[in-house]
């Protein structure tokens, strides 16, 4: 059972480039989340999804886009990378009420130069 | 807006000493509250949740609605408890809106 898998683990982008961070889960979870964690800071919610076809903004959605075409996948898109997006990105998923435990991926370390 | 506050960035104690990691939430309703832990080089994982009223690895946390707090406690800290601890909240009105505090780094010295 792989759980939550994120790719890539590391990436360096140039300013203005775009990329997609991939996240997939094999637990048939309804809920999926994207967080960013800046150095010395906590996790900030970027976007979340409560099921296929449904996405919602979190605390810091600007500069990002998401889609949820399947239950398994929840990719995060950066269209025009900026240095402020240098961070560690975490994807997570949960089954939903009443079993609301969130399972996390290993993270993607992104540097924008 | 919902908010989770962890006032301490770093908490350092000696082995065998009691530990209390503070967490306060801002919401007038009934949130579901959690403590997550991230050990070195491991994924963030659930430690405990308030609805289970459980004790995990000797840690307990009690929801105090009057003080809007959910502090994490352990009577005798162990070196293996050294990790980052995050308090998180989930509100019934929006099951997807899982919000985390900034985290407290616990360092247990021998």
mmCIF file of C-alpha atoms in Angstrom:
data_model
loop_
_atom_site.group_PDB
_atom_site.id
_atom_site.type_symbol
_atom_site.label_atom_id
_atom_site.label_comp_id
_atom_site.label_asym_id
_atom_site.label_seq_id
_atom_site.Cartn_x
_atom_site.Cartn_y
_atom_site.Cartn_z
ATOM 1 C CA UNK A 1 0.000 0.000 0.000
ATOM 2 C CA UNK A 2 1.804 3.136 -1.232
ATOM 3 C CA UNK A 3 -0.390 5.701 0.569
ATOM 4 C CA UNK A 4 0.196 9.250 -0.697
ATOM 5 C CA UNK A 5 2.871 9.624 -3.352
ATOM 6 C CA UNK A 6 4.304 12.947 -4.472
ATOM 7 C CA UNK A 7 6.563 13.583 -7.434
ATOM 8 C CA UNK A 8 9.093 15.014 -7.893
ATOM 9 C CA UNK A 9 10.937 15.062 -4.565
ATOM 10 C CA UNK A 10 13.089 18.021 -5.561
ATOM 11 C CA UNK A 11 12.887 20.632 -8.306
ATOM 12 C CA UNK A 12 14.617 23.859 -9.240
ATOM 13 C CA UNK A 13 12.658 26.258 -11.420
ATOM 14 C CA UNK A 14 13.593 29.509 -13.053
ATOM 15 C CA UNK A 15 11.411 32.557 -12.516
ATOM 16 C CA UNK A 16 8.472 32.487 -14.906
ATOM 17 C CA UNK A 17 8.629 28.758 -15.612
ATOM 18 C CA UNK A 18 5.677 26.529 -14.943
ATOM 19 C CA UNK A 19 5.397 23.068 -13.507
ATOM 20 C CA UNK A 20 2.977 20.564 -12.051
ATOM 21 C CA UNK A 21 3.491 18.831 -8.740
ATOM 22 C CA UNK A 22 1.910 15.419 -8.868
ATOM 23 C CA UNK A 23 0.044 13.780 -5.998
ATOM 24 C CA UNK A 24 -1.697 10.434 -6.051
ATOM 25 C CA UNK A 25 -3.245 8.299 -3.330
ATOM 26 C CA UNK A 26 -4.382 4.691 -3.413
ATOM 27 C CA UNK A 27 -6.579 4.683 -0.310
ATOM 28 C CA UNK A 28 -9.782 5.764 -2.072
ATOM 29 C CA UNK A 29 -9.851 8.914 0.048
ATOM 30 C CA UNK A 30 -12.410 11.577 -0.735
ATOM 31 C CA UNK A 31 -10.458 14.511 0.641
ATOM 32 C CA UNK A 32 -7.149 15.757 -0.654
ATOM 33 C CA UNK A 33 -5.044 18.766 0.327
ATOM 34 C CA UNK A 34 -2.053 20.780 -0.776
ATOM 35 C CA UNK A 35 0.042 22.619 1.783
ATOM 36 C CA UNK A 36 3.198 24.643 1.630
ATOM 37 C CA UNK A 37 5.696 24.893 4.447
ATOM 38 C CA UNK A 38 8.137 27.769 4.463
ATOM 39 C CA UNK A 39 11.283 27.603 6.618
ATOM 40 C CA UNK A 40 10.437 27.991 10.294
ATOM 41 C CA UNK A 41 6.739 28.228 9.545
ATOM 42 C CA UNK A 42 3.817 25.879 9.792
ATOM 43 C CA UNK A 43 1.758 24.359 7.033
ATOM 44 C CA UNK A 44 -0.416 26.692 5.043
ATOM 45 C CA UNK A 45 -3.331 25.285 3.111
ATOM 46 C CA UNK A 46 -3.198 26.134 -0.587
ATOM 47 C CA UNK A 47 -6.147 24.202 -2.012
ATOM 48 C CA UNK A 48 -8.261 21.288 -1.013
ATOM 49 C CA UNK A 49 -10.755 18.962 -2.622
ATOM 50 C CA UNK A 50 -13.667 17.110 -1.050
ATOM 51 C CA UNK A 51 -14.140 14.794 -4.000
ATOM 52 C CA UNK A 52 -13.584 14.340 -7.714
ATOM 53 C CA UNK A 53 -14.590 17.442 -9.629
ATOM 54 C CA UNK A 54 -14.679 19.684 -6.534
ATOM 55 C CA UNK A 55 -11.901 21.993 -5.402
ATOM 56 C CA UNK A 56 -11.749 24.919 -2.978
ATOM 57 C CA UNK A 57 -9.244 27.590 -2.070
ATOM 58 C CA UNK A 58 -7.353 27.435 1.174
ATOM 59 C CA UNK A 59 -5.382 30.196 2.914
ATOM 60 C CA UNK A 60 -2.792 30.891 0.190
ATOM 61 C CA UNK A 61 -4.162 29.963 -3.261
ATOM 62 C CA UNK A 62 -2.671 32.802 -5.298
ATOM 63 C CA UNK A 63 -0.241 31.629 -7.963
ATOM 64 C CA UNK A 64 -1.526 28.057 -7.933
ATOM 65 C CA UNK A 65 -4.166 25.990 -9.641
ATOM 66 C CA UNK A 66 -5.489 22.511 -8.979
ATOM 67 C CA UNK A 67 -7.756 19.974 -10.579
ATOM 68 C CA UNK A 68 -9.391 16.782 -9.341
ATOM 69 C CA UNK A 69 -10.532 14.756 -12.307
ATOM 70 C CA UNK A 70 -10.166 11.440 -10.467
ATOM 71 C CA UNK A 71 -10.390 10.340 -6.852
ATOM 72 C CA UNK A 72 -6.737 9.285 -6.886
ATOM 73 C CA UNK A 73 -5.001 12.341 -8.333
ATOM 74 C CA UNK A 74 -4.723 15.942 -7.199
ATOM 75 C CA UNK A 75 -2.063 17.809 -9.174
ATOM 76 C CA UNK A 76 -0.905 21.295 -8.195
ATOM 77 C CA UNK A 77 0.014 23.644 -11.008
ATOM 78 C CA UNK A 78 2.363 26.633 -10.791
ATOM 79 C CA UNK A 79 1.928 28.768 -13.910
ATOM 80 C CA UNK A 80 4.511 31.535 -13.478
ATOM 81 C CA UNK A 81 6.981 30.544 -10.809
ATOM 82 C CA UNK A 82 8.163 33.282 -8.456
ATOM 83 C CA UNK A 83 10.868 33.208 -5.760
ATOM 84 C CA UNK A 84 8.117 33.564 -3.139
ATOM 85 C CA UNK A 85 6.964 30.083 -4.112
ATOM 86 C CA UNK A 86 10.185 28.519 -2.906
ATOM 87 C CA UNK A 87 8.942 26.128 -0.272
ATOM 88 C CA UNK A 88 8.299 22.524 0.637
ATOM 89 C CA UNK A 89 4.970 21.305 -0.667
ATOM 90 C CA UNK A 90 2.974 18.578 1.002
ATOM 91 C CA UNK A 91 0.039 16.671 -0.346
ATOM 92 C CA UNK A 92 -2.320 14.876 2.012
ATOM 93 C CA UNK A 93 -5.527 12.885 1.862
ATOM 94 C CA UNK A 94 -8.215 11.690 4.232
ATOM 95 C CA UNK A 95 -11.292 9.529 4.048
ATOM 96 C CA UNK A 96 -13.546 12.143 5.565
ATOM 97 C CA UNK A 97 -15.985 12.176 8.426
ATOM 98 C CA UNK A 98 -15.918 10.324 10.734
ATOM 99 C CA UNK A 99 -12.432 9.025 9.903
ATOM 100 C CA UNK A 100 -10.704 12.338 9.373
ATOM 101 C CA UNK A 101 -7.076 11.323 9.868
ATOM 102 C CA UNK A 102 -4.946 12.922 7.152
ATOM 103 C CA UNK A 103 -2.136 10.963 5.527
ATOM 104 C CA UNK A 104 0.770 12.915 4.118
ATOM 105 C CA UNK A 105 3.176 12.521 1.265
ATOM 106 C CA UNK A 106 6.927 12.883 1.661
ATOM 107 C CA UNK A 107 6.938 16.405 0.300
ATOM 108 C CA UNK A 108 8.377 18.207 -2.728
ATOM 109 C CA UNK A 109 11.163 20.706 -2.154
ATOM 110 C CA UNK A 110 10.830 23.463 -4.757
ATOM 111 C CA UNK A 111 13.348 26.235 -5.310
ATOM 112 C CA UNK A 112 12.617 29.117 -7.674
ATOM 113 C CA UNK A 113 15.676 31.057 -8.808
ATOM 114 C CA UNK B 1 -11.656 32.892 10.075
ATOM 115 C CA UNK B 2 -10.559 29.816 11.895
ATOM 116 C CA UNK B 3 -7.081 29.949 13.345
ATOM 117 C CA UNK B 4 -4.819 27.630 15.296
ATOM 118 C CA UNK B 5 -2.156 29.197 17.482
ATOM 119 C CA UNK B 6 0.878 27.492 18.913
ATOM 120 C CA UNK B 7 2.697 30.160 20.920
ATOM 121 C CA UNK B 8 5.989 28.325 21.367
ATOM 122 C CA UNK B 9 8.336 27.746 18.447
ATOM 123 C CA UNK B 10 10.732 25.716 20.531
ATOM 124 C CA UNK B 11 10.332 23.819 23.763
ATOM 125 C CA UNK B 12 13.362 22.256 25.374
ATOM 126 C CA UNK B 13 13.113 19.925 28.378
ATOM 127 C CA UNK B 14 15.205 17.276 30.059
ATOM 128 C CA UNK B 15 14.404 13.594 29.877
ATOM 129 C CA UNK B 16 11.867 12.642 32.537
ATOM 130 C CA UNK B 17 10.466 16.158 32.863
ATOM 131 C CA UNK B 18 6.794 16.930 32.151
ATOM 132 C CA UNK B 19 5.915 18.424 28.794
ATOM 133 C CA UNK B 20 3.054 20.670 27.757
ATOM 134 C CA UNK B 21 2.745 21.938 24.198
ATOM 135 C CA UNK B 22 0.173 24.671 23.931
ATOM 136 C CA UNK B 23 -2.499 25.025 21.292
ATOM 137 C CA UNK B 24 -5.355 27.516 21.093
ATOM 138 C CA UNK B 25 -8.031 27.702 18.453
ATOM 139 C CA UNK B 26 -10.355 30.473 17.422
ATOM 140 C CA UNK B 27 -13.842 29.325 16.604
ATOM 141 C CA UNK B 28 -17.115 29.514 18.448
ATOM 142 C CA UNK B 29 -18.422 26.206 17.181
ATOM 143 C CA UNK B 30 -17.252 22.660 17.750
ATOM 144 C CA UNK B 31 -14.065 21.970 15.852
ATOM 145 C CA UNK B 32 -12.408 18.630 15.545
ATOM 146 C CA UNK B 33 -8.877 18.947 16.868
ATOM 147 C CA UNK B 34 -5.738 16.952 16.257
ATOM 148 C CA UNK B 35 -2.093 16.747 17.120
ATOM 149 C CA UNK B 36 0.245 15.715 14.325
ATOM 150 C CA UNK B 37 3.921 14.883 14.759
ATOM 151 C CA UNK B 38 6.855 14.910 12.379
ATOM 152 C CA UNK B 39 9.917 12.989 13.484
ATOM 153 C CA UNK B 40 13.216 13.665 11.758
ATOM 154 C CA UNK B 41 13.174 12.471 8.145
ATOM 155 C CA UNK B 42 9.669 11.044 8.474
ATOM 156 C CA UNK B 43 6.300 12.053 7.150
ATOM 157 C CA UNK B 44 3.886 14.113 9.118
ATOM 158 C CA UNK B 45 1.567 11.708 10.918
ATOM 159 C CA UNK B 46 -1.379 11.812 13.252
ATOM 160 C CA UNK B 47 -0.549 11.541 16.941
ATOM 161 C CA UNK B 48 -3.994 11.855 18.461
ATOM 162 C CA UNK B 49 -7.396 13.488 18.032
ATOM 163 C CA UNK B 50 -9.711 14.869 20.657
ATOM 164 C CA UNK B 51 -12.779 12.825 19.720
ATOM 165 C CA UNK B 52 -10.917 9.606 20.471
ATOM 166 C CA UNK B 53 -9.909 10.734 23.960
ATOM 167 C CA UNK B 54 -6.929 8.434 23.636
ATOM 168 C CA UNK B 55 -3.402 8.360 24.966
ATOM 169 C CA UNK B 56 -0.720 7.729 22.381
ATOM 170 C CA UNK B 57 2.935 7.203 23.346
ATOM 171 C CA UNK B 58 2.064 8.623 26.753
ATOM 172 C CA UNK B 59 0.656 11.862 25.303
ATOM 173 C CA UNK B 60 -2.811 13.140 26.099
ATOM 174 C CA UNK B 61 -4.693 16.251 25.064
ATOM 175 C CA UNK B 62 -7.865 17.653 26.553
ATOM 176 C CA UNK B 63 -10.219 19.976 24.767
ATOM 177 C CA UNK B 64 -11.092 22.980 26.932
ATOM 178 C CA UNK B 65 -13.918 24.823 25.203
ATOM 179 C CA UNK B 66 -13.934 27.607 27.791
ATOM 180 C CA UNK B 67 -10.317 28.453 27.099
ATOM 181 C CA UNK B 68 -10.479 27.295 23.450
ATOM 182 C CA UNK B 69 -7.389 25.220 24.077
ATOM 183 C CA UNK B 70 -6.161 21.749 23.201
ATOM 184 C CA UNK B 71 -2.810 21.447 24.939
ATOM 185 C CA UNK B 72 -0.688 18.325 24.491
ATOM 186 C CA UNK B 73 0.787 16.830 27.648
ATOM 187 C CA UNK B 74 3.111 14.079 28.703
ATOM 188 C CA UNK B 75 4.159 13.500 32.313
ATOM 189 C CA UNK B 76 7.651 12.161 31.573
ATOM 190 C CA UNK B 77 9.371 13.167 28.344
ATOM 191 C CA UNK B 78 11.622 10.731 26.496
ATOM 192 C CA UNK B 79 14.423 11.538 24.057
ATOM 193 C CA UNK B 80 12.500 9.831 21.255
ATOM 194 C CA UNK B 81 9.732 12.415 21.715
ATOM 195 C CA UNK B 82 11.962 15.020 20.103
ATOM 196 C CA UNK B 83 10.097 16.145 16.982
ATOM 197 C CA UNK B 84 7.961 18.870 15.470
ATOM 198 C CA UNK B 85 4.411 18.923 16.803
ATOM 199 C CA UNK B 86 1.526 20.534 14.978
ATOM 200 C CA UNK B 87 -1.917 21.275 16.285
ATOM 201 C CA UNK B 88 -4.655 21.180 13.631
ATOM 202 C CA UNK B 89 -8.356 21.867 13.404
ATOM 203 C CA UNK B 90 -11.160 20.727 11.161
ATOM 204 C CA UNK B 91 -14.547 22.364 11.267
ATOM 205 C CA UNK B 92 -17.748 20.451 10.763
ATOM 206 C CA UNK B 93 -19.091 23.065 8.414
ATOM 207 C CA UNK B 94 -16.262 22.416 5.971
ATOM 208 C CA UNK B 95 -14.769 18.993 6.309
ATOM 209 C CA UNK B 96 -12.045 19.814 3.840
ATOM 210 C CA UNK B 97 -10.653 22.868 5.596
ATOM 211 C CA UNK B 98 -7.907 21.293 7.695
ATOM 212 C CA UNK B 99 -5.858 24.087 9.242
ATOM 213 C CA UNK B 100 -2.522 23.707 11.022
ATOM 214 C CA UNK B 101 -0.700 25.785 13.578
ATOM 215 C CA UNK B 102 2.895 26.875 13.032
ATOM 216 C CA UNK B 103 4.272 23.999 15.026
ATOM 217 C CA UNK B 104 6.405 23.586 18.128
ATOM 218 C CA UNK B 105 9.769 21.912 18.029
ATOM 219 C CA UNK B 106 10.205 19.731 21.091
ATOM 220 C CA UNK B 107 13.746 18.929 22.101
ATOM 221 C CA UNK B 108 14.243 16.418 24.901
ATOM 222 C CA UNK B 109 17.744 16.471 26.292
ATOM 223 C CA UNK B 110 19.376 13.470 28.017
#
